[in-house]
Amino acid sequence: MELTGAEIFVEALKREKVEYVFGYPGGAVLHIYDALYKQEDVQHIMVRHEQAATHAADGYARASGKPGVVLVTSGPGATNAVTGIATAYMDSIPLVVITGQVPTNLIGVDAFQEVDAVGITRPCVKHNFLVKDVKDLALTMKKAFYVATTGRPGPVVVDIPKDVTANKAEFDYPETISMRSYSPVVPVDLSLVETAVDYLLQAKRPMIYAGGGVILDNAAEELIELTRLLGFPVTHTLMGLGGYPATDDKFIGMLGMHGTYEANLGMHNCDVLLAVGARFDDRVTGNVDKFCPTAKIVHIDVDPSSISKNVKVDVALIGHVSVFLRELIKGLKARKQKPDPEALAEWWKQINEWRSMDCLKYDRDSERIKPQYVLETLYRITQGEAFVTSDVGQHQMWAAQFYKFNKPRRWINSGGLGTMGFGLPAAMGVQLAYPNDTVVCVTGEGSIQMCIQELSTIKQYGLPIKVVNLNNGYLGMVRQWQEFFYQRRYAMSYMESLPDFVKLAESYGHAGILVTKPDEVEAALQEAMEINDRAVFLNFITDPEENVYPMIPAGGGQNEMILV
Amino acid sequence: MRHIISILLENESGALSRVAGLFSARGYNIESLAVAPTDDPSLSRMTIVTSGTEEIIEQIVKQLNKLIDVVKLADMTEGAHIERELMLIKLRAEAEQREEIKRLVDIFRGRVVDVTTETYTVELTGDSDKLDAFINAIGKMQIIEVVRSGSIGIARNGNSLVL
């Protein structure tokens, strides 16, 4: 039977078992919206700004492990989506983003709401397509989902001109697909596993440094097994949190610019580093010339271009993280050897000495609300079971430091691109994926205002998200840098013009709670957890000049931390 | 060091800009770029001449391989290969200079393909060094216009970049 392009599109979503499409209608996608209207399998979530559609789909993907799907119109619809696409690209999140396009006969004539969506998104997608003929639509959709979800995942854009959605073609959706120019399954070179096992067994001061690849490849179990088998300390990147249980003794905290003292010194002094699904980002390495000066490095990554891009490694294990972790476990068990127990005990003694510095300490007797205290309390009250999304800045770092993530996919944040405005729409996607779980958006009064319009979407779909707004009246991370590196010249602040967030939340139909004193924090959080028929906006007025410690200043080595 | 990278890529609109965009986005250098369809019309062959440290070339090759439209590629410089570039060069050739220019063209095994009373247009192929050498030999004063195709390359022996 012949279907219209719009119908083919919707059928393709059904075949891909898509539950939700996050989008915003407009002229170029009206045929598609009409086709969506006529069915009930795929639910469309209408946001208030296309950026939020991409973040919501992204949050859904990060929490559920399934690809997020976005539908926006041509022109400004597409350009508004770009920030979210770039966010997903930097963190390797599988998205399929459909942008409407002007009819094929108008492409290139500066038509109303025309932009070169394929051109604009090219540098921030894994791949993109312009569908010029309805006959190609089904296959292109199949390719889009295939490319987005395999190998190193990422966003894929499909640009569909309006006439293509109206024209008809036979619907033929392939079950499987192969592309001659794309092979996500790299042949695994097992010969190197033995070399890696040698390194691990010979290590006297080992470290495991695990990143988002562990989460993306669902390899947490393997990471836990390997770490326990070896008895090595493990640190996570911002993207890896939750891969290894944070409350376990082997976990020595996050590393990097705002990593723990023990994690960063452990990295700096280690002799063998096992990097697992991590990409040696500059926020992790600090100055690469000073990075892990005495370490032999074994690196597992699915993307060959991540190997030796920033830091030269000694053994490259290219392939899926879970596959190589299992191979390492197998290799270690076959050897029946253990790393030198005395050396390891000595190393742990050293690490525990660093740990005893208690680098995350803060003033617990302050009369002002300390943001760290809010997050510690949040962790306690939710028993570490909540999904926590965040925006970008100080609150993001505190959330990463103080909320102990024991399970993967619970910590949802924009690590690579650092997109303010991510947290609230991402929380929508997470809550839709897990309607019965607690979803908290940790944010600040700066970030929240970048996508605050989504309080309306949240109302529409009845999502009981808890917004934890750490309101210090400053763009906190900017202010911290200005304090440290610009002699307290606080260029650009807005304390006089902030809205009354409680009233704002209430005007959208949500609950708003103002919290100004430390002894009110716990009760307010408890109260918020009880409200489940709408969102709750908790406005915590926090210590305005609290800083995130430790901190490695730009250009510093991992042993050059500023401590509290 | 100078490298010649040959790429087989899908002959689709946008494939060229993916490659070009990759080079500009990551700050890699392109000395020349030549592209045309192969005997299989669904495939284009692109030759990029670039330069950089070993680490940078390694990254270029890996990043190119990551592009979905890239089917296969090879760094020609890794083995024995033949490199050719075509140049058309229009030269000032007045009465008393014509003999001298013709001799030089013959030495470089070029051909005069167009003649006016004041000019010769010369066709010359060879590796890029040879074309540079001709330009130097003829001297700036004689040159009116230069057009070069960019290098293309093919491996010697049994090594072939095919599907």
XYZ file of C-alpha atoms in Angstrom:
727
model
C 0.000 0.000 0.000
C 1.182 3.478 -0.771
C 1.545 5.886 2.147
C 2.271 9.576 2.274
C 5.695 10.657 3.496
C 4.108 11.810 6.747
C 2.499 8.405 7.235
C 5.743 6.646 6.367
C 7.481 8.749 8.974
C 4.972 7.809 11.663
C 5.067 4.122 10.670
C 8.862 4.222 10.909
C 8.602 5.575 14.466
C 6.256 2.723 15.343
C 8.637 0.160 13.902
C 11.386 1.673 16.027
C 9.062 1.362 19.047
C 9.257 5.073 19.758
C 7.116 6.051 22.741
C 7.588 9.785 22.699
C 8.379 12.450 20.157
C 9.424 15.767 21.618
C 8.609 18.624 19.313
C 6.959 21.810 18.232
C 4.750 22.202 15.164
C 5.194 24.644 12.290
C 4.381 25.086 8.628
C 6.858 22.638 7.154
C 5.829 19.740 9.411
C 2.041 20.125 9.382
C 1.495 16.990 7.278
C 3.504 15.054 9.858
C 1.510 16.511 12.737
C -1.671 15.538 10.944
C -0.409 11.961 10.626
C 0.564 11.935 14.322
C -2.918 13.180 15.241
C -4.492 10.170 13.556
C -2.764 7.535 15.638
C -2.166 6.711 19.293
C 0.987 4.619 19.444
C 3.450 7.476 19.414
C 2.813 10.255 21.888
C 3.910 13.739 21.021
C 5.138 15.995 23.812
C 4.838 19.636 22.875
C 7.509 21.790 24.452
C 7.618 25.583 24.576
C 10.917 26.024 22.719
C 12.696 23.668 20.334
C 15.887 23.688 22.403
C 13.869 22.075 25.180
C 12.601 19.402 22.783
C 16.145 18.279 22.103
C 17.119 18.385 25.793
C 13.984 16.480 26.802
C 14.651 13.794 24.190
C 18.259 13.760 25.373
C 17.242 13.310 29.025
C 14.882 10.526 27.972
C 17.718 8.828 26.069
C 20.253 9.157 28.891
C 17.872 7.735 31.490
C 16.290 4.983 29.402
C 19.112 3.998 27.065
C 16.714 4.305 24.119
C 17.120 6.893 21.370
C 15.375 10.228 21.884
C 13.239 11.526 19.028
C 12.679 15.190 18.161
C 10.406 16.809 15.585
C 10.755 20.482 14.733
C 9.810 22.707 11.863
C 12.098 24.335 9.306
C 14.087 27.548 9.779
C 13.949 28.782 13.383
C 12.639 25.395 14.518
C 15.822 23.832 13.258
C 18.174 26.548 14.506
C 16.596 26.503 17.980
C 17.239 22.772 18.114
C 20.944 23.156 17.361
C 22.049 23.781 20.970
C 20.401 20.560 22.067
C 21.842 18.634 19.145
C 25.344 19.873 19.956
C 24.784 18.985 23.622
C 23.876 15.420 22.683
C 26.778 15.210 20.237
C 29.369 16.163 22.835
C 28.080 13.527 25.267
C 27.469 10.828 22.600
C 23.724 10.598 23.181
C 21.573 8.850 20.566
C 18.977 11.242 19.144
C 17.028 11.217 15.909
C 16.056 14.793 15.122
C 13.618 15.430 12.303
C 13.640 18.935 10.932
C 10.987 20.066 8.501
C 12.223 21.768 5.361
C 10.632 24.008 2.763
C 9.351 22.141 -0.313
C 12.093 20.843 -2.599
C 11.256 23.371 -5.337
C 11.866 26.221 -2.884
C 15.185 24.955 -1.464
C 17.889 27.486 -2.136
C 15.687 30.483 -2.905
C 15.665 31.977 0.605
C 12.078 30.858 1.090
C 10.086 31.688 4.221
C 11.489 29.737 7.199
C 14.242 28.205 5.118
C 17.654 27.397 6.542
C 20.228 24.888 5.391
C 19.558 22.602 8.344
C 21.899 19.919 7.047
C 24.671 22.489 6.633
C 24.107 24.149 10.011
C 24.034 20.878 11.945
C 26.835 19.115 10.064
C 29.592 19.835 12.603
C 27.475 18.738 15.585
C 25.848 15.529 14.392
C 27.084 12.011 13.959
C 25.447 12.133 10.546
C 22.618 13.913 8.781
C 20.372 13.386 5.785
C 18.284 15.492 3.434
C 15.463 13.361 2.037
C 14.708 14.591 -1.479
C 12.426 11.764 -2.576
C 9.664 10.108 -0.590
C 10.888 6.745 -1.931
C 14.038 7.169 0.187
C 12.251 8.163 3.383
C 11.715 4.783 5.041
C 15.261 3.619 4.402
C 16.656 6.951 5.603
C 14.699 6.700 8.846
C 16.059 3.191 9.354
C 19.595 4.430 8.728
C 19.070 7.357 11.111
C 18.116 5.101 14.031
C 20.861 2.634 13.139
C 23.613 5.253 12.993
C 22.383 7.120 16.092
C 22.323 4.059 18.343
C 25.315 1.967 17.258
C 29.067 2.347 17.728
C 29.750 5.566 19.582
C 26.178 6.883 19.739
C 25.230 10.384 18.664
C 22.551 12.613 17.217
C 21.367 12.171 13.621
C 19.350 14.828 11.811
C 16.867 13.984 9.052
C 15.753 17.030 7.087
C 12.450 16.382 5.294
C 11.020 18.886 2.784
C 7.281 19.485 3.081
C 6.401 18.043 -0.348
C 8.189 14.808 0.556
C 5.800 14.408 3.492
C 2.828 14.797 1.132
C 4.036 12.584 -1.735
C 3.268 8.883 -1.711
C 5.423 5.789 -1.881
C 5.234 2.123 -1.055
C 6.138 1.614 2.623
C 8.892 -0.903 2.968
C 10.752 -0.761 6.269
C 13.761 -3.065 6.506
C 14.207 -5.148 9.657
C 17.961 -4.819 9.559
C 20.350 -2.683 7.646
C 23.983 -2.575 6.692
C 25.855 0.353 5.187
C 29.053 -0.150 3.255
C 30.480 3.086 4.605
C 29.618 2.456 8.271
C 30.577 -0.527 10.368
C 29.991 0.114 14.064
C 31.344 -3.262 15.090
C 35.089 -3.047 15.149
C 36.875 -6.407 14.995
C 38.227 -6.931 18.496
C 41.982 -7.401 18.743
C 42.327 -9.810 21.644
C 46.110 -10.034 21.420
C 46.336 -6.695 23.221
C 44.207 -7.912 26.122
C 47.126 -10.018 27.348
C 49.419 -6.999 27.275
C 46.836 -5.013 29.209
C 46.527 -7.795 31.777
C 50.320 -7.734 32.174
C 50.209 -4.030 32.943
C 47.384 -4.449 35.448
C 49.124 -7.301 37.258
C 52.418 -5.450 37.452
C 50.856 -2.261 38.765
C 51.985 -1.012 42.129
C 50.045 2.267 42.136
C 47.091 1.597 39.838
C 44.064 3.724 39.008
C 40.885 3.027 37.105
C 39.513 6.123 35.414
C 36.056 5.456 33.995
C 33.869 7.745 31.936
C 30.555 8.021 30.136
C 31.375 5.042 27.929
C 30.609 2.792 30.900
C 27.109 4.275 31.125
C 26.468 4.346 27.381
C 27.522 0.724 26.944
C 25.679 -0.464 30.080
C 28.959 -1.808 31.414
C 28.599 -0.913 35.098
C 28.423 -4.544 36.214
C 31.589 -5.412 34.357
C 33.353 -2.370 35.786
C 32.346 -3.369 39.311
C 33.503 -6.937 38.812
C 36.861 -5.938 37.369
C 37.509 -3.308 40.050
C 36.727 -5.759 42.845
C 38.772 -8.479 41.247
C 41.777 -6.179 41.132
C 41.159 -4.238 44.331
C 42.112 -1.024 42.529
C 40.856 2.471 43.330
C 38.359 3.811 40.807
C 37.508 7.389 39.909
C 34.769 8.659 37.598
C 34.559 11.513 35.192
C 31.527 13.772 35.434
C 29.896 11.635 32.743
C 30.735 8.335 34.380
C 29.131 8.948 37.792
C 26.917 6.058 38.821
C 28.895 3.512 36.837
C 30.714 2.375 39.962
C 28.730 2.753 43.223
C 29.753 5.998 44.878
C 29.265 4.635 48.384
C 31.667 1.747 47.792
C 35.054 2.032 49.451
C 36.959 1.558 46.169
C 35.387 4.693 44.746
C 37.524 7.722 45.456
C 35.275 10.384 43.941
C 35.114 12.327 40.740
C 38.355 13.523 39.166
C 39.222 16.622 37.210
C 38.914 20.357 37.661
C 36.571 19.945 40.643
C 37.506 16.383 41.436
C 38.514 15.115 44.853
C 41.995 15.525 46.260
C 42.441 11.749 46.449
C 41.245 11.133 42.883
C 43.438 13.794 41.324
C 46.531 12.901 43.346
C 45.838 9.247 42.674
C 45.888 10.028 38.962
C 49.009 12.143 39.226
C 50.962 9.492 41.116
C 49.697 6.287 39.552
C 51.965 3.943 37.622
C 49.276 2.154 35.625
C 46.105 3.871 34.472
C 43.178 1.934 33.073
C 41.001 4.419 31.180
C 37.559 3.000 30.485
C 35.243 4.766 28.053
C 36.694 8.158 28.856
C 38.205 10.641 26.449
C 40.858 12.576 28.351
C 38.863 15.798 28.210
C 40.698 18.968 29.205
C 38.506 19.335 32.327
C 39.898 15.951 33.396
C 43.528 16.204 32.393
C 44.268 19.798 33.301
C 47.554 20.590 31.639
C 48.251 17.534 29.458
C 51.988 18.015 29.755
C 51.692 17.402 33.491
C 49.102 14.613 33.193
C 49.842 11.257 34.863
C 53.596 11.710 34.453
C 54.554 8.230 35.650
C 51.729 6.153 34.239
C 51.515 3.480 31.608
C 48.077 3.940 30.117
C 45.641 1.275 28.913
C 42.680 2.831 27.131
C 39.388 1.144 26.233
C 37.225 3.124 23.825
C 34.755 2.341 21.077
C 35.917 5.329 19.038
C 39.400 4.895 17.518
C 39.747 8.670 17.204
C 39.555 8.993 21.006
C 42.740 6.966 21.310
C 45.852 9.116 21.724
C 43.925 12.255 20.721
C 44.857 14.291 23.791
C 47.132 11.936 25.698
C 49.310 9.257 24.155
C 48.410 5.800 25.454
C 50.451 2.590 25.669
C 47.782 -0.033 25.019
C 44.691 0.811 22.969
C 41.738 -1.553 23.267
C 39.370 -0.365 20.568
C 35.848 -1.656 20.917
C 32.876 -1.747 23.219
C 33.708 -1.097 26.857
C 31.649 -4.048 28.098
C 33.396 -6.435 25.689
C 36.898 -5.459 26.767
C 36.041 -5.325 30.460
C 34.781 -8.902 30.162
C 37.924 -9.896 28.265
C 40.111 -8.338 30.962
C 38.177 -10.171 33.680
C 38.556 -13.413 31.748
C 42.261 -12.785 31.143
C 42.891 -11.994 34.806
C 41.026 -15.046 36.036
C 42.921 -17.276 33.616
C 46.257 -16.045 34.960
C 45.408 -16.942 38.537
C 47.666 -14.108 39.611
C 46.949 -11.057 41.708
C 48.609 -7.681 41.709
C 51.302 -7.308 44.376
C 49.241 -7.147 47.627
C 51.903 -5.288 49.591
C 52.292 -2.588 46.981
C 48.545 -2.265 46.734
C 48.172 -1.980 50.526
C 50.832 0.722 50.526
C 49.039 2.545 47.718
C 45.699 2.380 49.524
C 47.361 3.710 52.657
C 48.550 6.698 50.649
C 45.141 7.205 49.054
C 43.383 7.033 52.401
C 45.799 9.601 53.728
C 44.770 11.938 50.904
C 41.168 11.010 51.584
C 41.514 12.030 55.216
C 42.078 15.603 54.015
C 38.296 15.644 53.550
C 38.575 17.939 50.562
C 34.801 18.382 50.268
C 34.450 19.836 53.759
C 32.415 22.996 54.198
C 31.186 25.161 57.010
C 28.352 23.178 58.600
C 27.652 25.840 61.210
C 26.964 28.644 58.780
C 23.843 30.703 59.269
C 23.377 30.757 55.542
C 22.220 27.765 53.565
C 25.234 25.995 52.155
C 24.455 24.483 48.742
C 26.469 21.406 49.690
C 24.148 20.859 52.637
C 21.073 21.018 50.416
C 22.524 18.326 48.149
C 23.656 16.114 51.015
C 20.173 16.351 52.474
C 18.598 15.668 49.100
C 20.743 12.556 48.817
C 19.747 11.403 52.268
C 16.036 12.008 51.798
C 15.880 10.318 48.393
C 18.168 7.536 49.649
C 20.242 7.959 46.530
C 17.412 6.607 44.402
C 16.391 9.757 42.557
C 17.166 10.652 38.983
C 19.060 13.910 39.208
C 19.364 16.229 36.238
C 21.408 19.371 36.451
C 22.170 22.546 34.642
C 25.666 23.936 34.349
C 27.814 25.725 36.867
C 28.574 25.477 40.559
C 25.376 23.603 41.413
C 26.296 20.984 38.820
C 29.680 20.390 40.448
C 28.186 20.255 43.941
C 25.543 17.795 42.773
C 28.290 15.652 41.229
C 30.311 15.824 44.449
C 27.587 15.453 47.070
C 24.897 13.249 45.577
C 26.236 9.702 45.781
C 25.189 7.937 42.617
C 25.146 4.197 43.100
C 23.439 3.303 39.842
C 24.078 4.235 36.226
C 21.782 6.553 34.235
C 20.641 8.391 37.381
C 22.897 11.391 36.850
C 21.831 13.386 33.809
C 23.886 16.444 32.918
C 25.497 18.251 30.007
C 29.154 17.412 30.514
C 30.835 18.101 27.203
C 29.065 21.159 25.886
C 28.124 22.527 29.312
C 24.695 23.742 28.254
C 22.863 25.973 30.724
C 19.142 25.371 30.339
C 19.590 21.621 29.979
C 18.353 20.497 33.366
C 14.636 21.287 33.386
C 13.733 19.957 29.920
C 16.015 16.946 30.471
C 14.057 16.229 33.659
C 10.858 16.127 31.582
C 12.321 13.412 29.392
C 13.542 11.461 32.412
C 10.182 11.708 34.191
C 8.364 10.476 31.078
C 10.749 7.524 30.869
C 10.289 6.771 34.584
C 6.876 8.124 35.591
C 6.948 6.517 39.035
C 10.434 7.587 40.100
C 11.592 10.744 41.786
C 13.150 13.160 39.318
C 15.017 16.164 40.667
C 16.390 19.038 38.621
C 19.297 20.643 40.461
C 19.780 24.097 39.061
C 20.706 27.664 39.797
C 18.839 30.892 39.290
C 20.960 31.565 36.190
C 20.547 28.268 34.381
C 16.882 27.776 35.206
C 15.990 31.000 33.443
C 17.402 29.677 30.191
C 14.555 27.164 29.736
C 12.098 28.216 32.424
C 9.251 28.304 29.914
C 9.156 24.512 30.206
C 7.307 24.863 33.529
C 4.331 25.205 31.203
C 5.056 21.915 29.406
C 5.546 20.252 32.786
C 2.123 21.470 33.838
C 0.527 20.258 30.613
C 1.807 16.706 31.034
C 1.507 16.601 34.832
C 5.154 15.799 35.533
C 5.924 15.962 39.272
C 9.500 17.175 38.884
C 11.264 18.630 41.911
C 13.263 21.702 41.011
C 16.046 22.378 43.491
C 17.090 25.927 42.727
C 20.330 26.857 44.483
C 19.817 30.572 44.316
C 22.963 32.468 45.239
C 22.067 35.528 43.199
C 25.169 35.159 41.078
C 26.244 33.277 38.026
C 28.170 31.320 40.612
C 30.902 29.699 38.555
C 31.543 32.927 36.677
C 31.697 34.771 39.990
C 34.074 32.153 41.422
C 36.478 32.627 38.506
C 36.175 36.404 38.841
C 36.990 36.087 42.544
C 40.010 33.854 41.919
C 41.408 35.234 38.695
C 39.942 38.730 38.126
C 40.460 40.329 41.559
C 36.739 40.146 42.405
C 35.656 42.308 39.506
C 32.177 40.813 39.276
C 31.345 41.837 35.749
C 27.733 41.080 34.971
C 25.459 40.313 37.866
C 21.671 40.580 38.119
C 20.749 40.429 41.789
C 18.299 43.314 41.518
C 16.268 41.807 38.722
C 15.614 38.204 39.721
C 11.986 37.079 39.651
C 10.085 35.785 42.655
C 10.505 32.125 41.750
C 7.800 30.945 44.120
C 5.198 33.173 42.519
C 6.507 32.281 39.098
C 6.141 28.553 39.777
C 2.677 29.118 41.231
C 1.596 31.108 38.205
C 2.404 28.074 36.085
C 0.259 25.958 38.418
C 3.072 24.391 40.417
C 3.998 24.489 44.071
C 6.660 26.983 45.114
C 8.622 26.870 48.368
C 11.025 29.521 49.553
C 13.781 28.303 51.854
C 16.060 30.809 53.512
C 17.450 29.087 56.618
C 19.528 25.938 57.004
C 17.145 24.416 59.527
C 14.283 24.641 57.003
C 16.104 22.688 54.293
C 15.200 19.166 55.297
C 11.521 19.870 55.958
C 11.185 21.699 52.656
C 12.704 18.791 50.746
C 10.463 16.353 52.597
C 7.441 18.448 51.753
C 8.456 18.539 48.100
C 8.722 14.759 47.945
C 5.117 14.453 49.066
C 3.738 16.595 46.247
C 3.094 14.434 43.219
C 0.299 16.088 41.279
C 2.443 18.934 39.951
C 5.998 20.116 40.005
C 7.599 21.740 43.037
C 9.957 24.657 42.758
C 12.241 24.888 45.786
C 13.964 28.215 45.897
C 16.927 27.879 48.280
C 18.568 31.197 49.070
C 22.140 30.013 49.492
C 25.415 31.526 50.618
C 26.198 33.912 47.739
C 29.968 33.557 47.872
C 30.385 29.840 48.403
C 32.980 28.294 46.097
C 33.452 24.884 44.577
C 36.525 23.147 45.971
C 38.890 21.608 45.170
C 39.745 23.427 41.977
C 42.496 22.903 39.448
C 43.038 26.291 37.829
C 43.259 26.383 34.028
C 46.684 25.169 32.891
C 47.371 23.469 36.203
C 48.444 19.889 36.735
C 46.345 17.390 38.666
C 48.533 17.888 41.716
C 47.975 21.652 41.691
C 44.626 22.010 43.408
C 43.186 24.950 45.262
C 41.703 23.559 48.474
C 39.176 25.056 50.822
C 55.401 16.074 6.898
C 53.394 16.111 3.675
C 50.826 13.326 3.252
C 48.606 12.345 0.363
C 45.372 10.810 1.616
C 43.096 9.080 -0.877
C 39.478 8.606 0.088
C 36.651 6.618 -1.457
C 33.418 8.267 -0.435
C 29.751 8.029 -1.240
C 29.007 10.169 -4.282
C 26.283 12.092 -2.477
C 25.552 15.760 -2.104
C 27.168 17.042 1.037
C 29.893 14.418 1.207
C 32.529 16.886 0.025
C 31.487 19.469 2.588
C 31.656 16.886 5.370
C 35.307 16.313 4.553
C 36.098 19.984 4.029
C 34.167 20.890 7.195
C 36.097 18.353 9.231
C 39.385 19.926 8.205
C 38.290 23.470 9.013
C 36.510 22.523 12.266
C 39.537 20.724 13.658
C 42.092 23.139 12.323
C 43.770 20.704 9.938
C 45.580 22.012 6.947
C 44.540 21.250 3.343
C 47.181 21.958 0.701
C 45.062 20.643 -2.114
C 41.938 18.665 -2.698
C 40.827 16.895 -5.879
C 37.610 14.941 -6.267
C 35.679 13.213 -9.053
C 33.483 10.136 -9.478
C 35.197 6.791 -10.088
C 34.279 4.088 -12.602
C 31.516 3.239 -10.114
C 29.290 6.328 -10.280
C 28.095 5.808 -6.711
C 31.632 6.394 -5.432
C 33.840 9.451 -5.565
C 37.550 9.415 -5.073
C 39.058 12.322 -3.264
C 42.725 13.091 -2.860
C 43.749 15.415 -0.077
C 47.259 16.704 0.341
C 47.842 17.750 3.919
C 50.693 18.173 6.326
C 51.222 17.783 10.031
C 52.981 15.808 12.716
C 52.470 12.039 12.909
C 49.914 12.573 15.680
C 47.915 15.009 13.602
C 47.970 12.759 10.529
C 46.824 9.860 12.715
C 43.919 11.972 13.958
C 43.056 13.122 10.419
C 42.885 9.515 9.223
C 40.793 8.451 12.228
C 38.434 11.404 11.975
C 37.981 10.847 8.237
C 37.222 7.183 8.860
C 34.563 8.267 11.336
C 32.625 10.193 8.688
C 29.672 8.081 7.655
C 30.126 8.924 3.956
C 33.737 7.738 3.900
C 33.845 4.163 2.644
C 37.574 3.571 2.671
C 40.786 5.534 2.716
C 44.520 5.142 2.433
C 47.527 7.282 3.213
C 49.457 7.049 -0.077
C 52.556 8.357 1.588
C 52.890 5.148 3.613
C 53.970 3.161 0.556
C 55.296 3.484 -2.971
C 52.896 5.530 -5.032
C 52.557 7.658 -8.107
C 51.541 11.265 -7.711
C 50.362 13.503 -10.532
C 49.048 17.003 -10.809
C 47.917 18.843 -13.918
C 48.784 22.482 -14.466
C 47.636 24.884 -17.169
C 49.828 27.958 -17.196
C 49.477 31.014 -19.418
C 52.802 32.685 -20.131
C 53.863 35.972 -21.652
C 55.627 34.870 -24.842
C 56.640 37.717 -27.081
C 58.763 37.263 -30.214
C 62.242 37.093 -28.729
C 61.147 34.935 -25.708
C 59.226 32.280 -27.610
C 62.175 29.991 -28.432
C 63.528 30.027 -24.889
C 60.108 29.269 -23.369
C 59.472 26.458 -25.824
C 62.814 24.880 -24.917
C 61.978 25.022 -21.224
C 58.524 23.514 -21.830
C 60.192 20.657 -23.736
C 62.667 20.043 -20.934
C 59.752 19.665 -18.510
C 57.881 17.546 -21.054
C 55.033 19.986 -21.193
C 52.954 20.886 -24.222
C 51.962 24.224 -25.617
C 48.204 23.871 -26.018
C 47.234 27.411 -27.045
C 49.105 30.187 -28.790
C 48.399 33.880 -29.348
C 50.769 36.529 -30.616
C 51.698 37.416 -27.035
C 51.084 34.211 -25.065
C 51.652 30.501 -24.791
C 49.351 28.320 -22.713
C 51.233 25.289 -21.462
C 49.915 21.997 -20.147
C 52.178 20.225 -17.700
C 51.725 17.146 -15.545
C 53.914 15.713 -12.840
C 54.193 15.652 -9.124
C 53.729 18.935 -7.354
C 57.478 19.515 -6.987
C 57.944 19.311 -10.729
C 55.212 21.889 -11.339
C 56.780 24.157 -8.699
C 60.131 23.714 -10.392
C 58.704 24.788 -13.750
C 57.131 27.878 -12.195
C 60.484 28.784 -10.635
C 62.365 28.139 -13.853
C 60.057 30.233 -16.003
C 60.163 33.167 -13.571
C 57.406 35.311 -12.158
C 57.696 37.947 -14.856
C 56.524 35.525 -17.557
C 53.467 34.182 -15.738
C 50.035 35.562 -16.491
C 47.793 32.892 -14.996
C 48.182 29.541 -13.267
C 45.603 26.834 -12.665
C 46.466 23.570 -10.918
C 44.243 20.560 -10.382
C 45.628 19.518 -7.019
C 47.434 16.240 -6.700
C 45.969 12.830 -7.272
C 47.715 9.621 -6.298
C 47.627 5.905 -6.830
C 49.564 3.172 -5.058
C 52.191 1.146 -6.884
C 52.350 -2.650 -6.877
C 49.323 -4.687 -5.906
C 47.996 -2.221 -3.340
C 44.730 -0.766 -4.482
C 42.124 1.448 -2.903
C 38.975 -0.205 -4.173
C 35.856 -1.673 -2.585
